[in-house]
Short mmCIF file of C-alpha atoms in Angstrom, two decimals:
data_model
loop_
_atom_site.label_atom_id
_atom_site.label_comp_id
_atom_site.label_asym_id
_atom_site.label_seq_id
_atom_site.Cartn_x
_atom_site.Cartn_y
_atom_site.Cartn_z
CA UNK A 1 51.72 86.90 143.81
CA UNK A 2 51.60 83.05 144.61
CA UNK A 3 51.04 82.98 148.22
CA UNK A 4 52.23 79.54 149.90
CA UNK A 5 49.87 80.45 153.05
CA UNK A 6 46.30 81.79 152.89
CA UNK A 7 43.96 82.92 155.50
CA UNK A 8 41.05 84.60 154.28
CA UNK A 9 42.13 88.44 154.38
CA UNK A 10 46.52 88.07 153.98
CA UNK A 11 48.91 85.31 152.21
CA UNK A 12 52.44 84.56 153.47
CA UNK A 13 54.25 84.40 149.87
CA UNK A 14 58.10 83.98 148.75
CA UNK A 15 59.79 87.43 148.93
CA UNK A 16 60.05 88.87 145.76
CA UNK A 17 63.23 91.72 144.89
CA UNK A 18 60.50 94.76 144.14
CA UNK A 19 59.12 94.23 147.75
CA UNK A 20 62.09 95.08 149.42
CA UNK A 21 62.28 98.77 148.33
CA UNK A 22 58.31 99.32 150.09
CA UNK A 23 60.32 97.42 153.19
CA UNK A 24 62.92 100.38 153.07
CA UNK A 25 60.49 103.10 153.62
CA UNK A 26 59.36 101.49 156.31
CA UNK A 27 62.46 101.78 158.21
CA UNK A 28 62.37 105.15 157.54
CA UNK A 29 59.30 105.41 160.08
CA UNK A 30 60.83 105.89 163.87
CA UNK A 31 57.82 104.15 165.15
CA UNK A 32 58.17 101.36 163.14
CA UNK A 33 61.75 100.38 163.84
CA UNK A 34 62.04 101.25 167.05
CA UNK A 35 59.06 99.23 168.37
CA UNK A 36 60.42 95.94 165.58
CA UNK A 37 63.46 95.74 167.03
CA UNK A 38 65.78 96.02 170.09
CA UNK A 39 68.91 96.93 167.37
CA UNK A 40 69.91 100.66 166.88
CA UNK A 41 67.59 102.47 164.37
CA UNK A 42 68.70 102.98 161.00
CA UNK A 43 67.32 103.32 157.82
CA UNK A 44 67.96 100.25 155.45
CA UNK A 45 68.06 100.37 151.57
CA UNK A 46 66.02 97.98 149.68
CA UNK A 47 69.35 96.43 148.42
CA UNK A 48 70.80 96.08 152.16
CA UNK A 49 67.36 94.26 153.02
CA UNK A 50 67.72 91.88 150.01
CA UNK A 51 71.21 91.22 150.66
CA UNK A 52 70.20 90.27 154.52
CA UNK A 53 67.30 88.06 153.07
CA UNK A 54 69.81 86.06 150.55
CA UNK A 55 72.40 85.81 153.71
CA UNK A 56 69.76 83.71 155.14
CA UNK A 57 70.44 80.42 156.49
CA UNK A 58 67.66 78.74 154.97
CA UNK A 59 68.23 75.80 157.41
CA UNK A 60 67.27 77.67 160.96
CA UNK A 61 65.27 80.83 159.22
CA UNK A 62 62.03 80.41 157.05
CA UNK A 63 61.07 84.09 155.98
CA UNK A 64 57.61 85.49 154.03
CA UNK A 65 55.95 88.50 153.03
CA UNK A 66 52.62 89.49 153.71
CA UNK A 67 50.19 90.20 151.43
CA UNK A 68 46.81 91.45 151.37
CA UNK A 69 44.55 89.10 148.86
CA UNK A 70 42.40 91.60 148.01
CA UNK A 71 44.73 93.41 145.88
CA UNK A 72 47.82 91.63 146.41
CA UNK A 73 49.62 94.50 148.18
CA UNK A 74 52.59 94.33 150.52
CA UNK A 75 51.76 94.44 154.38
CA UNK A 76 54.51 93.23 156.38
CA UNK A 77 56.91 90.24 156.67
CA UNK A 78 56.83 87.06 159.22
CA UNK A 79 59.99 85.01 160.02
CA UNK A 80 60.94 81.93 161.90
CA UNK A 81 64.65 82.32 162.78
CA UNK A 82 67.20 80.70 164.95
CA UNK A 83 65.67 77.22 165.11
CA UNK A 84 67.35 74.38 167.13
CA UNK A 85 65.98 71.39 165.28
CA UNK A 86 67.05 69.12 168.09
CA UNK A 87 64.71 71.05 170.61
CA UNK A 88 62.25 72.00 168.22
CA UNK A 89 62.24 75.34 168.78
CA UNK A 90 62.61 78.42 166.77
CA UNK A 91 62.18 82.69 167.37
CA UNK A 92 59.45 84.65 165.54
CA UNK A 93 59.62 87.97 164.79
CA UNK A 94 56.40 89.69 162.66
CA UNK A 95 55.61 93.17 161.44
CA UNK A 96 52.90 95.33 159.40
CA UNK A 97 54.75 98.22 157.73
CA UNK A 98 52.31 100.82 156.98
CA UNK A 99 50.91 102.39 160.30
CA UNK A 100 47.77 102.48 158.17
CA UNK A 101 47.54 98.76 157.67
CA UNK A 102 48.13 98.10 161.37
CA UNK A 103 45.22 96.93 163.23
CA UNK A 104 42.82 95.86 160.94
CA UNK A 105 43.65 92.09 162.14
CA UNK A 106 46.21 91.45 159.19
CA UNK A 107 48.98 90.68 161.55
CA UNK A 108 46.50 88.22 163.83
CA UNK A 109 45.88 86.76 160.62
CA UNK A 110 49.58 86.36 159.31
CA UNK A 111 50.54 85.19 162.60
CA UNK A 112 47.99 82.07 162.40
CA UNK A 113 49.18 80.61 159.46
CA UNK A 114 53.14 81.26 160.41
CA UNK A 115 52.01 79.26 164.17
CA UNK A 116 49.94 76.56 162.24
CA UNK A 117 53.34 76.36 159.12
CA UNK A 118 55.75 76.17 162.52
CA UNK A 119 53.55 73.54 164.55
CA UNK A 120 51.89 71.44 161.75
CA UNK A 121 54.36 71.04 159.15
CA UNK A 122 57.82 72.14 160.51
CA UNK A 123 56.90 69.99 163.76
CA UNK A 124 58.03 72.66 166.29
CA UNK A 125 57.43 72.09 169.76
CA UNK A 126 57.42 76.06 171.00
CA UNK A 127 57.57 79.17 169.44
CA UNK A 128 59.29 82.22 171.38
CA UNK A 129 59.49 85.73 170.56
CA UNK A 130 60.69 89.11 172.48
CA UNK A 131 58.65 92.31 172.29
CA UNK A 132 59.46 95.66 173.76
CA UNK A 133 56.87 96.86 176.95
CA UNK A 134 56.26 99.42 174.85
CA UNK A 135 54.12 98.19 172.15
CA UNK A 136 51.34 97.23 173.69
CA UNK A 137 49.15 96.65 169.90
CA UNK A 138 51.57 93.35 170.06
CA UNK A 139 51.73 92.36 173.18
CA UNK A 140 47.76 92.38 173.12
CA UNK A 141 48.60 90.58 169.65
CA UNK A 142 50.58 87.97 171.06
CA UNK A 143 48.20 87.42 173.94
CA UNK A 144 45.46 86.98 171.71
CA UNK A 145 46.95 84.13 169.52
CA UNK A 146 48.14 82.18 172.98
CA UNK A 147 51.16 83.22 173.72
CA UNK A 148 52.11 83.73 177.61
CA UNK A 149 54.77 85.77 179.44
CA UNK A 150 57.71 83.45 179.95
CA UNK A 151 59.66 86.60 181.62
CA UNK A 152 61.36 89.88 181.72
CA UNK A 153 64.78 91.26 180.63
CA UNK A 154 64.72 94.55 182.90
CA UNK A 155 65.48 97.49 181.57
CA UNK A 156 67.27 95.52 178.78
CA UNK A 157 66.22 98.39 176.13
CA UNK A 158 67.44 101.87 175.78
CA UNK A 159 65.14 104.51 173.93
CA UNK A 160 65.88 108.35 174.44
CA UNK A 161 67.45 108.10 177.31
CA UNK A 162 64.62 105.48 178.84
CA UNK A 163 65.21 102.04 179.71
CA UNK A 164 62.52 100.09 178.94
CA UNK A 165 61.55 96.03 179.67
CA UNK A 166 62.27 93.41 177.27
CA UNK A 167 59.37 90.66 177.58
CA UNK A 168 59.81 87.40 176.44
CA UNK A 169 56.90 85.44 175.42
CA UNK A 170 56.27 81.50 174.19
CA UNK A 171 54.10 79.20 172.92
CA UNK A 172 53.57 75.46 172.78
CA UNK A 173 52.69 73.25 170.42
CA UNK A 174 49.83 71.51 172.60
CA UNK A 175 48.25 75.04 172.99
CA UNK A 176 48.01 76.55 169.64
CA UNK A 177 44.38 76.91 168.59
CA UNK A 178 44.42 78.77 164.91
CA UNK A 179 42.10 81.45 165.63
CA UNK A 180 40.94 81.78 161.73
CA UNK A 181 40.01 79.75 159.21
CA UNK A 182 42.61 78.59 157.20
CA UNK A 183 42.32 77.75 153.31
#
């Protein structure tokens, strides 16, 4: 795989068609989609998950897969979406797939070089992203690579009956510090 990013454990690379059938099976894991996203869980063929990454608009979204450079493996994906170039500022939305592969600092890692790609080449002045109270391996995530609580959308999520807070976190430009080393 050529990765465009590399840190010293993961590379952010171009997504490739074959990946998208290992992204399928993830969102065939409850856990998975239903701490990822705020949208009704489904599961999603590879072919609906390629056809949603060639629908991009590759002026406001910049999308990569993860991949582990020890043996070039799939981890997760990382995406910048919904920039406003005139305000210089864009959404972020990251995932590991395999519960297996999640905390082992891949996602820190992947997260880095997607902040240092936004900030130091794309010349974005914040970074926001929303994450659901209940996954607190990302908030801790988030926290960890600088990002702050900018607020809460109450009750804004609906799980088995639940309702369940919607935080929404940022970070600046000026306060990025990569927290690896990157190649």
């Amino acid at each position: 795989m050529k990765n465009i990013f590399v840190g010293p454990h993961v590379g952010l690379a171009v997504p490739q068609p074959e990946d998208f059938d290992e992204i399928s099976d993830w969102y065939t894991d409850a856990d998975f989609v239903r701490k990822m996203d705020t949208a009704t869980a489904r599961p999603l063929t590879g072919e609906d998950l390629e056809q949603t990454y060639r629908n991009l608009d590759r002026h406001t979204e910049y999308y990569f897969h993860i991949h582990s450079l020890e043996d070039d493996h799939l981890l997760g994906f990382v995406t910048l979406f919904n920039i406003e170039w005139n305000n210089q500022v864009a959404q972020l939305a990251i995932a590991i797939g395999d519960p297996e592969e999640r905390g082992h600092g891949y996602g820190t890692e992947a997260l880095n070089l997607i902040l240092n790609y936004a900030f130091n080449e794309l010349n974005l002045y914040k970074v926001c992203l929303d994450v659901i109270a209940t996954n607190p391996a990302a908030i801790a995530v988030y926290q960890n690579s600088g990002f702050e609580f900018e607020g809460t959308n109450k009750r804004a999520i609906k799980r088995d009956g639940q309702r369940i807070d919607l935080y929404h976190m940022g970070l600046f430009a000026a306060d990025f510090q990569p927290r690896i080393t990157l190649n």
